[in-house]
Coordinates of C-alpha atoms in Angstrom, one line a residue:
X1 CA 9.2 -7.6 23.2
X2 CA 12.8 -9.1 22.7
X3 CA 13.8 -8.0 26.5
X4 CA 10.6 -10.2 27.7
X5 CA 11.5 -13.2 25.6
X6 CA 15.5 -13.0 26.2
X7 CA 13.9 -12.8 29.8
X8 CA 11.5 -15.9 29.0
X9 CA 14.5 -17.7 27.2
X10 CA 17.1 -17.3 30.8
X11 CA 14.3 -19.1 32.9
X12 CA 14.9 -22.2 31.4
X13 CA 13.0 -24.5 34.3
X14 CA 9.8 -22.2 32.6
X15 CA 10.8 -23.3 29.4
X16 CA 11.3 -26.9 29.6
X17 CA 8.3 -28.1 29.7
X18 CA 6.7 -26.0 26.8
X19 CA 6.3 -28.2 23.7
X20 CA 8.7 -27.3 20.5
X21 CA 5.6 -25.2 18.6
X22 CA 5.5 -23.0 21.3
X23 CA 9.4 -22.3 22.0
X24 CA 9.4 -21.9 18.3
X25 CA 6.6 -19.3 18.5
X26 CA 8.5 -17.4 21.0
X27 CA 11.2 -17.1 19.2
X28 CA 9.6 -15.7 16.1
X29 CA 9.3 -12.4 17.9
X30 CA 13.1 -12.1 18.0
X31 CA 15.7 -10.9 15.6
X32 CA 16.7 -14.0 13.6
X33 CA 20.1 -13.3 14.9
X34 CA 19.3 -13.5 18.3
X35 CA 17.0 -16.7 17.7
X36 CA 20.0 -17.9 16.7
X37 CA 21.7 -17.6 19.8
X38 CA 19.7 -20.0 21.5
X39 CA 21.3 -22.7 19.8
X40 CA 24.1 -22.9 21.6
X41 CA 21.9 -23.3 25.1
X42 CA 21.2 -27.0 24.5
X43 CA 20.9 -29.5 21.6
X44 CA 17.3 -29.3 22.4
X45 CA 17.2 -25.7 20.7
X46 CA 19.1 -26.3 17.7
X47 CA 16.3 -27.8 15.8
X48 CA 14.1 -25.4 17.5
X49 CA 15.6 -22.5 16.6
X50 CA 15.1 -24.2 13.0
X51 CA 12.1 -24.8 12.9
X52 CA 11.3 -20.9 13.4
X53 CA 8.9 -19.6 10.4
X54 CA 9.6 -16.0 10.5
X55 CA 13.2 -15.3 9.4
X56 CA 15.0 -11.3 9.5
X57 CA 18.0 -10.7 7.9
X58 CA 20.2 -7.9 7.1
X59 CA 22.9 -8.5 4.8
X60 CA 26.6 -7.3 5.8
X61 CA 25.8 -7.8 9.1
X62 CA 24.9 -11.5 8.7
X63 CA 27.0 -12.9 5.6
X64 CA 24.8 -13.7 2.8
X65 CA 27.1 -17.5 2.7
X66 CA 26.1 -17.5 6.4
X67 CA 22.2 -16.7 5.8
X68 CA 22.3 -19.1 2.5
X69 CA 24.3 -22.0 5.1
X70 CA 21.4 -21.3 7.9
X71 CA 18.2 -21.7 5.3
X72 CA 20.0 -24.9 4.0
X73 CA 20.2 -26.4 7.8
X74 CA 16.7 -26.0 7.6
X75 CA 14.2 -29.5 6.5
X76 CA 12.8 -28.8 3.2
X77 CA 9.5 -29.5 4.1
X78 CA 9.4 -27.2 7.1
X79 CA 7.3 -24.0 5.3
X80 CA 9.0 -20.6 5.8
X81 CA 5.9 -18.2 6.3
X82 CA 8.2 -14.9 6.1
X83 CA 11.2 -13.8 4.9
X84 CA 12.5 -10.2 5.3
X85 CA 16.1 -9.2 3.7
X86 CA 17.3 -5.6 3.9
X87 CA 20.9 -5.3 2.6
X88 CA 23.6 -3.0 3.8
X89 CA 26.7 -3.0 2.3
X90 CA 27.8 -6.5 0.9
X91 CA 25.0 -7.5 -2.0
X92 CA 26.7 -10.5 -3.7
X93 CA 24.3 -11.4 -6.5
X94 CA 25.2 -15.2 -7.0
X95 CA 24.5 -15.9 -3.2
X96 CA 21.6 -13.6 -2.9
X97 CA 20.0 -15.4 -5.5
X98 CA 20.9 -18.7 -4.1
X99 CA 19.3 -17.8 -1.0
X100 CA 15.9 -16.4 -2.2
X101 CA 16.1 -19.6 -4.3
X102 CA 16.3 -21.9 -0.7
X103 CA 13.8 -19.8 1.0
X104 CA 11.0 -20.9 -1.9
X105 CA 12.4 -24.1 -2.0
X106 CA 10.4 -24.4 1.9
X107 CA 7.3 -23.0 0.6
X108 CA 7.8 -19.0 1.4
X109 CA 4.7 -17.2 2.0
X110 CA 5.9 -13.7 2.1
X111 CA 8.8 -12.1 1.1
X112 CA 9.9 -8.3 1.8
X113 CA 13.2 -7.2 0.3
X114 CA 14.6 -3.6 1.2
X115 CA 17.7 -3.6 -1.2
X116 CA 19.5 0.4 -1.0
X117 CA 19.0 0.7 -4.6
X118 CA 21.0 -2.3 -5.6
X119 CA 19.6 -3.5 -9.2
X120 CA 17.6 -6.7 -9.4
X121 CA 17.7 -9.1 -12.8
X122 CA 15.5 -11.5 -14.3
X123 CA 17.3 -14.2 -12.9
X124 CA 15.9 -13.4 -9.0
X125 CA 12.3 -13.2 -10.2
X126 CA 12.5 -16.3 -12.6
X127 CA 12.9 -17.7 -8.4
X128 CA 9.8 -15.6 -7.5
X129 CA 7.9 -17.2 -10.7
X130 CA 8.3 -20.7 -9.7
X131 CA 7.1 -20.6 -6.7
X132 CA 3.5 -21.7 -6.4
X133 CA 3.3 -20.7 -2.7
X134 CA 4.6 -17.2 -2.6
X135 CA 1.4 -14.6 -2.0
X136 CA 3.1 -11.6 -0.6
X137 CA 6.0 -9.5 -1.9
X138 CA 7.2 -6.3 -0.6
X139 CA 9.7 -4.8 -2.3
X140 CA 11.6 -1.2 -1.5
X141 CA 14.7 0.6 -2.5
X142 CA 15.7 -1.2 -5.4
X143 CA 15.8 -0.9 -9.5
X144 CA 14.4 -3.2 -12.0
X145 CA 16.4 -3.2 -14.9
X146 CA 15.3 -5.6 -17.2
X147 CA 12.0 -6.9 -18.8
X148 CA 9.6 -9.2 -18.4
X149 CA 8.5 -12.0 -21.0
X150 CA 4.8 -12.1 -20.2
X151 CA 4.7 -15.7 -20.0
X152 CA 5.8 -15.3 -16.7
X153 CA 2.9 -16.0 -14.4
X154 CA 3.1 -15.2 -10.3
X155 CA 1.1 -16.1 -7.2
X156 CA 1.2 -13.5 -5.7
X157 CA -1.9 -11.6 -4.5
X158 CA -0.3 -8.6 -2.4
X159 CA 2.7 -6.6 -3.7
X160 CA 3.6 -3.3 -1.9
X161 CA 6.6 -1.2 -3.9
X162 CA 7.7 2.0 -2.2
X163 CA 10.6 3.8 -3.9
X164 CA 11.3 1.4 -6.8
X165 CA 12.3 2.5 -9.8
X166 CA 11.9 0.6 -13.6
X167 CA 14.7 1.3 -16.3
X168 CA 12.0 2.1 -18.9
X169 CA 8.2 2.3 -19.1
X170 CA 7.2 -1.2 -20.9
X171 CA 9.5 -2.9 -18.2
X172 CA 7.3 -1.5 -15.3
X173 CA 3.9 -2.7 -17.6
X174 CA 5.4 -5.8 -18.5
X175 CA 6.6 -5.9 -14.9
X176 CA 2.2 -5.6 -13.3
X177 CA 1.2 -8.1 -16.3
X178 CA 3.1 -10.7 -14.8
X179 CA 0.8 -10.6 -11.6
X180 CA -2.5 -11.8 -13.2
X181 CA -4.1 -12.7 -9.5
X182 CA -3.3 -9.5 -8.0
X183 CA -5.6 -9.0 -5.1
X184 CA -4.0 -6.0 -3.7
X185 CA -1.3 -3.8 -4.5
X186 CA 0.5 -0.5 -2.7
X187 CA 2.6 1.9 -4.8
X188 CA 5.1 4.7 -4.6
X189 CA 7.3 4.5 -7.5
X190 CA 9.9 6.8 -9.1
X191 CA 9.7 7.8 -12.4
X192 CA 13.0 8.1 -14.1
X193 CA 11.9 7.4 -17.3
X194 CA 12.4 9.3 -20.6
X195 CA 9.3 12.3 -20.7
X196 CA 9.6 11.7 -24.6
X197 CA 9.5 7.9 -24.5
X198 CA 6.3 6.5 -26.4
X199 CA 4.0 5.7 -23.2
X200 CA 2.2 2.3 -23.1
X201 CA -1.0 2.2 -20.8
X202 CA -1.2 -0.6 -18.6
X203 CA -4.4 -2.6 -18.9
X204 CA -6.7 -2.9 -15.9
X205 CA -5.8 -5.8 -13.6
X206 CA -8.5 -8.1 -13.3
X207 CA -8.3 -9.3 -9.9
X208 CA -7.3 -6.3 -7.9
X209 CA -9.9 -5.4 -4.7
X210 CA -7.7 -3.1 -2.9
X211 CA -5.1 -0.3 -4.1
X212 CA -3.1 1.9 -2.4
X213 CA -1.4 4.9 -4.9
X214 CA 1.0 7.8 -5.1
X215 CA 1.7 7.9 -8.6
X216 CA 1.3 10.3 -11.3
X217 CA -1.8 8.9 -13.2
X218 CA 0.8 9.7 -16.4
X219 CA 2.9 7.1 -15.0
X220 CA -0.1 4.6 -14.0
X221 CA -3.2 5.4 -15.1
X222 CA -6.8 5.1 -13.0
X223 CA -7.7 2.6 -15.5
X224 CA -5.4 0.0 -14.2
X225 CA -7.4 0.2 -10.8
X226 CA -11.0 0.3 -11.6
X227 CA -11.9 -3.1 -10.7
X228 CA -11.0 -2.1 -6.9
X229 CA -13.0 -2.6 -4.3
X230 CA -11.4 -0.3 -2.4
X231 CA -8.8 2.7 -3.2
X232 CA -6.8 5.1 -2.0
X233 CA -5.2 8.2 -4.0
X234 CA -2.3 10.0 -2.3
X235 CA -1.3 13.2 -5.1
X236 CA -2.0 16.9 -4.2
X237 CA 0.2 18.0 -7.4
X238 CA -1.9 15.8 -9.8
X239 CA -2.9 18.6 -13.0
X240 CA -7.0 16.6 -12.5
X241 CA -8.0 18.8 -15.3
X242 CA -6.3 16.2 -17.8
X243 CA -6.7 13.0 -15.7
X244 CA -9.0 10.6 -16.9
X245 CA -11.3 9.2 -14.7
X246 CA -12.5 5.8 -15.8
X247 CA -16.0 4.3 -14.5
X248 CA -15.2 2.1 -10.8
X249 CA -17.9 0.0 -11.2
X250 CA -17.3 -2.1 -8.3
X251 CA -15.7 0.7 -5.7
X252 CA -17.4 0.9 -2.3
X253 CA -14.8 3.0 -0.8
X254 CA -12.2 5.6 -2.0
X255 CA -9.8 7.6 0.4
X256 CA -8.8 10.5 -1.8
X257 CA -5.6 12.9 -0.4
X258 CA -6.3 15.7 -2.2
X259 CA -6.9 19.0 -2.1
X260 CA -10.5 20.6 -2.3
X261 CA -9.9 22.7 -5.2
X262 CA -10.2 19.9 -7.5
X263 CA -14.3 19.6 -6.3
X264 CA -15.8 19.2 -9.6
X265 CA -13.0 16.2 -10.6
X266 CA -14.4 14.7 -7.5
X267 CA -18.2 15.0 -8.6
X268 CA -16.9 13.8 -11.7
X269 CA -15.1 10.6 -9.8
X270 CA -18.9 10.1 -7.8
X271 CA -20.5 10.5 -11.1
X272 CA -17.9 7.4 -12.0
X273 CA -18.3 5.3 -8.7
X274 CA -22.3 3.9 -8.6
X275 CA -21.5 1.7 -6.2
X276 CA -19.6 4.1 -3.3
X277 CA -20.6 3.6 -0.2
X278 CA -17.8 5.4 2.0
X279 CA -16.1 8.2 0.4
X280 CA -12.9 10.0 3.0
X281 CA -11.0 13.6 1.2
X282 CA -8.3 14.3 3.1
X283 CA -6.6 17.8 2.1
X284 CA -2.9 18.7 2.7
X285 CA -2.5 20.5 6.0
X286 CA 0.6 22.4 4.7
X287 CA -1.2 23.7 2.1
X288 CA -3.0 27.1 3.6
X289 CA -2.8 29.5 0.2
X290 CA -4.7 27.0 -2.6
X291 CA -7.4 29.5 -4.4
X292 CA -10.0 26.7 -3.6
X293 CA -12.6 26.5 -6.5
X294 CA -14.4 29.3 -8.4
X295 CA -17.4 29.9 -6.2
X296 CA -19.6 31.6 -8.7
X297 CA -18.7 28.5 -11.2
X298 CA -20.1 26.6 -8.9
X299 CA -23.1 24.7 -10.2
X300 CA -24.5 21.6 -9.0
X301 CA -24.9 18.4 -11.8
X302 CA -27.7 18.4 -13.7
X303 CA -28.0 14.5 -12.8
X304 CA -27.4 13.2 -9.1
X305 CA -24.9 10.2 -9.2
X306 CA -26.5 7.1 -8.5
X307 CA -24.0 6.7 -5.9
X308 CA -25.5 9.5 -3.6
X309 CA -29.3 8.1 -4.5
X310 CA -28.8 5.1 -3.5
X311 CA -25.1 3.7 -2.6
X312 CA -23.7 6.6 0.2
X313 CA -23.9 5.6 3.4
X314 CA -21.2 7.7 4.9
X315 CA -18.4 10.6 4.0
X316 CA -15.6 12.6 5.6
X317 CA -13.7 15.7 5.3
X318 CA -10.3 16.2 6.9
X319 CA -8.9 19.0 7.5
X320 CA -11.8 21.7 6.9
X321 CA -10.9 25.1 6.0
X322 CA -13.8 26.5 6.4
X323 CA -14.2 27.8 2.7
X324 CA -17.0 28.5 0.6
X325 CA -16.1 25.5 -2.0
X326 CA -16.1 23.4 0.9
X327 CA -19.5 24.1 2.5
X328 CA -21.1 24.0 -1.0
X329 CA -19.7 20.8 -1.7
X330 CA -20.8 19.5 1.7
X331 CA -24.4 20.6 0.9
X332 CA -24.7 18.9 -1.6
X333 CA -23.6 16.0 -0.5
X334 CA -26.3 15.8 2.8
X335 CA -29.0 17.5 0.0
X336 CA -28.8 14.7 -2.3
X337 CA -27.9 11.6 -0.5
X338 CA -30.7 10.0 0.4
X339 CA -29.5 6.9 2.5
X340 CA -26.4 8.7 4.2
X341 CA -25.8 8.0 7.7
X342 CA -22.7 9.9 8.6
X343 CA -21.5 13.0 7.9
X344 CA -17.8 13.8 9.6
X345 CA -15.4 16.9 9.4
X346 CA -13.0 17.3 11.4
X347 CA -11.5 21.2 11.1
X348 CA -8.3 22.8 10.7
X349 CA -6.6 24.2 13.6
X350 CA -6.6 27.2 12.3
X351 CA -10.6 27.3 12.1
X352 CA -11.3 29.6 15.1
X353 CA -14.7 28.5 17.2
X354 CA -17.1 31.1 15.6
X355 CA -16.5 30.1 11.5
X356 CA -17.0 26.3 13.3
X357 CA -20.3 27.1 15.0
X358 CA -21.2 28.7 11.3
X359 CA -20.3 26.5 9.5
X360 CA -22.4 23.8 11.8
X361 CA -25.2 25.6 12.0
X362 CA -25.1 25.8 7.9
X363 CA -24.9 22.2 7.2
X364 CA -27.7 21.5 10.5
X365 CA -30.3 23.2 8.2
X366 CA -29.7 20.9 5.2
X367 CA -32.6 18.4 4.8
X368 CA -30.8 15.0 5.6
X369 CA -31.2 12.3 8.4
X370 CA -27.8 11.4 9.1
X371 CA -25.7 12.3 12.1
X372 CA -23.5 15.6 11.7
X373 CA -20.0 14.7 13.4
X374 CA -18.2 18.5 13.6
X375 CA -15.3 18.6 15.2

């Protein structure tokens, strides 16, 4: 993409006669740096090259003085609709705070930080807390350190945190009770906290439709999510036996990456889920050894969950091992769901073509109308 515009940008006859929107349009699709550049073809591109609303910066190799000088040139009332910051090597707090301060001065939309594990203070989210504007924060890498007074109140309705870390537990749930309009949120944190420290649960978070998790329940529990709409749980090393599994009252989907042995916590989960309409399991494909579930323990409920009378319209197995737990489990899926359209498994490689045609011929015989995708 930035070979075709730099391309786009050396044809200047081409160019001329584009209106400013649409020169500034191109250039969102470079490197800010490069964007940059452009300013020194004409002083018709300065302010163009200005006016972009998609701004990329890594620190080190841009000075943060420079970045903080550039967002200044900037008019105030020209929005900034992203703003991505990944430091390298040269985090100087007092500027870096400056310059998040700037970017929500000009309305910022969405802001993605990728900070190497540099510690952030109160001081750069009291900027995130002012702004009235800010919906979307993605934050990776980095270390919160201190707390949050709950009167703090963000925007924000998506926050994503992959490898972040919290100095103590009550930081991290003062940290999610300062996002009261949480819409959707995507986590992956690290847990370096004290085992022995007195744990505080996290109340659920009213607003939140969808949720994306890898994190021991221990650390965040189900509870906090069961006013999704949609949710997705990434764990295979979970101990399910001890997890509780709150009632998802308004859940029409759940993507669970686990692995099958855990069955009867997943009939537990449907038995918690009324309104599930799609439900995906996808199993670890490095896992091969897993003792799968007792087979002769295997009972069906004695009550069908209303979700499979009158909610389940569709459900999919990936990576199919072709064991016993397995097939029963699929069974009674197609026996008691009585509005299910679509039943898909997609095998393991390591499934050769006669346990396949088995195993298909098995769950042809159960009596459902819904389409069998085996594959």
């Amino acid at each position: 993409m930035e070979d075709r515009v730099n391309k786009l940008l050396i044809e200047e006859d081409r160019l001329s006669d584009l209106p400013d929107s649409i020169l500034s349009h191109i250039l969102s699709f470079l490197p800010t740096k490069s964007a940059a550049r452009t300013s020194i073809l004409s002083k018709r591109w300065k302010p163009i090259w200005l006016s972009v609303t998609t701004l990329d910066f890594i620190m080190g190799i841009t000075p943060t003085l420079i970045i903080y000088s550039l967002i200044l040139s900037r008019d105030i009332n020209l929005p900034i609709l992203s703003f991505r910051v990944k430091s390298h090597f040269d985090y100087q707090p007092q500027f870096f705070d400056a310059v998040i301060r700037a970017a929500i001065q000009r309305r910022l939309e969405t802001l993605e930080l990728n900070m190497l594990w540099f510690p952030l203070e109160m001081k750069f989210f009291s900027n995130i807390f002012t702004s009235n504007t800010l919906t979307v924060l993605k934050l990776t890498n980095l270390y919160i350190v201190k707390d949050f007074p709950q009167v703090n109140v963000s925007s924000v309705k998506t926050l994503h945190l992959d490898n972040v870390s919290f100095r103590c537990h009550t930081y991290m749930i003062n940290f999610f009770l300062a996002f009261p309009v949480l819409e959707e949120l995507q986590t992956n944190l690290i847990d370096t906290f004290d085992r022995a420290e007195p744990r505080e649960m996290i109340k659920c978070l009213p607003s939140l439709v969808r949720a994306n998790i890898t994190d021991d329940p221990e650390l965040i529990p189900l509870l906090s999510f069961s006013r999704a709409l949609v949710l997705k749980v990434r764990q295979e090393t979970w101990h399910l036996k001890t997890v509780h599994v709150p009632f998802f009252n308004n859940l029409t989907q759940m993507d669970l990456f686990i692995n099958f042995h855990r069955g009867k916590w997943i009939l537990k989960v449907l038995q918690h889920t009324p309104k599930l309409e799609h439900l995906i399991i996808h199993q670890n494909e490095e896992i091969e050894n897993d003792k799968g579930m007792d087979d002769k323990n295997w009972k069906d409920p004695k009550m069908v969950p209303k979700c499979l009378s009158s909610q389940l319209k569709t459900c999919l197995f990936g990576y199919w091992r072709g064991k016993r737990c397995e097939l029963q489990f699929a069974e009674y899926i197609m026996r008691n769901s009585k509005i299910l359209c679509t039943m898909t498994i997609h095998c393991s490689s390591s499934l050769d073509l006669n346990a396949k045609y088995q195993i298909s011929q098995k769950l042809s015989m159960c009596p459902k109308d819904c389409e069998l995708i085996f594959d």
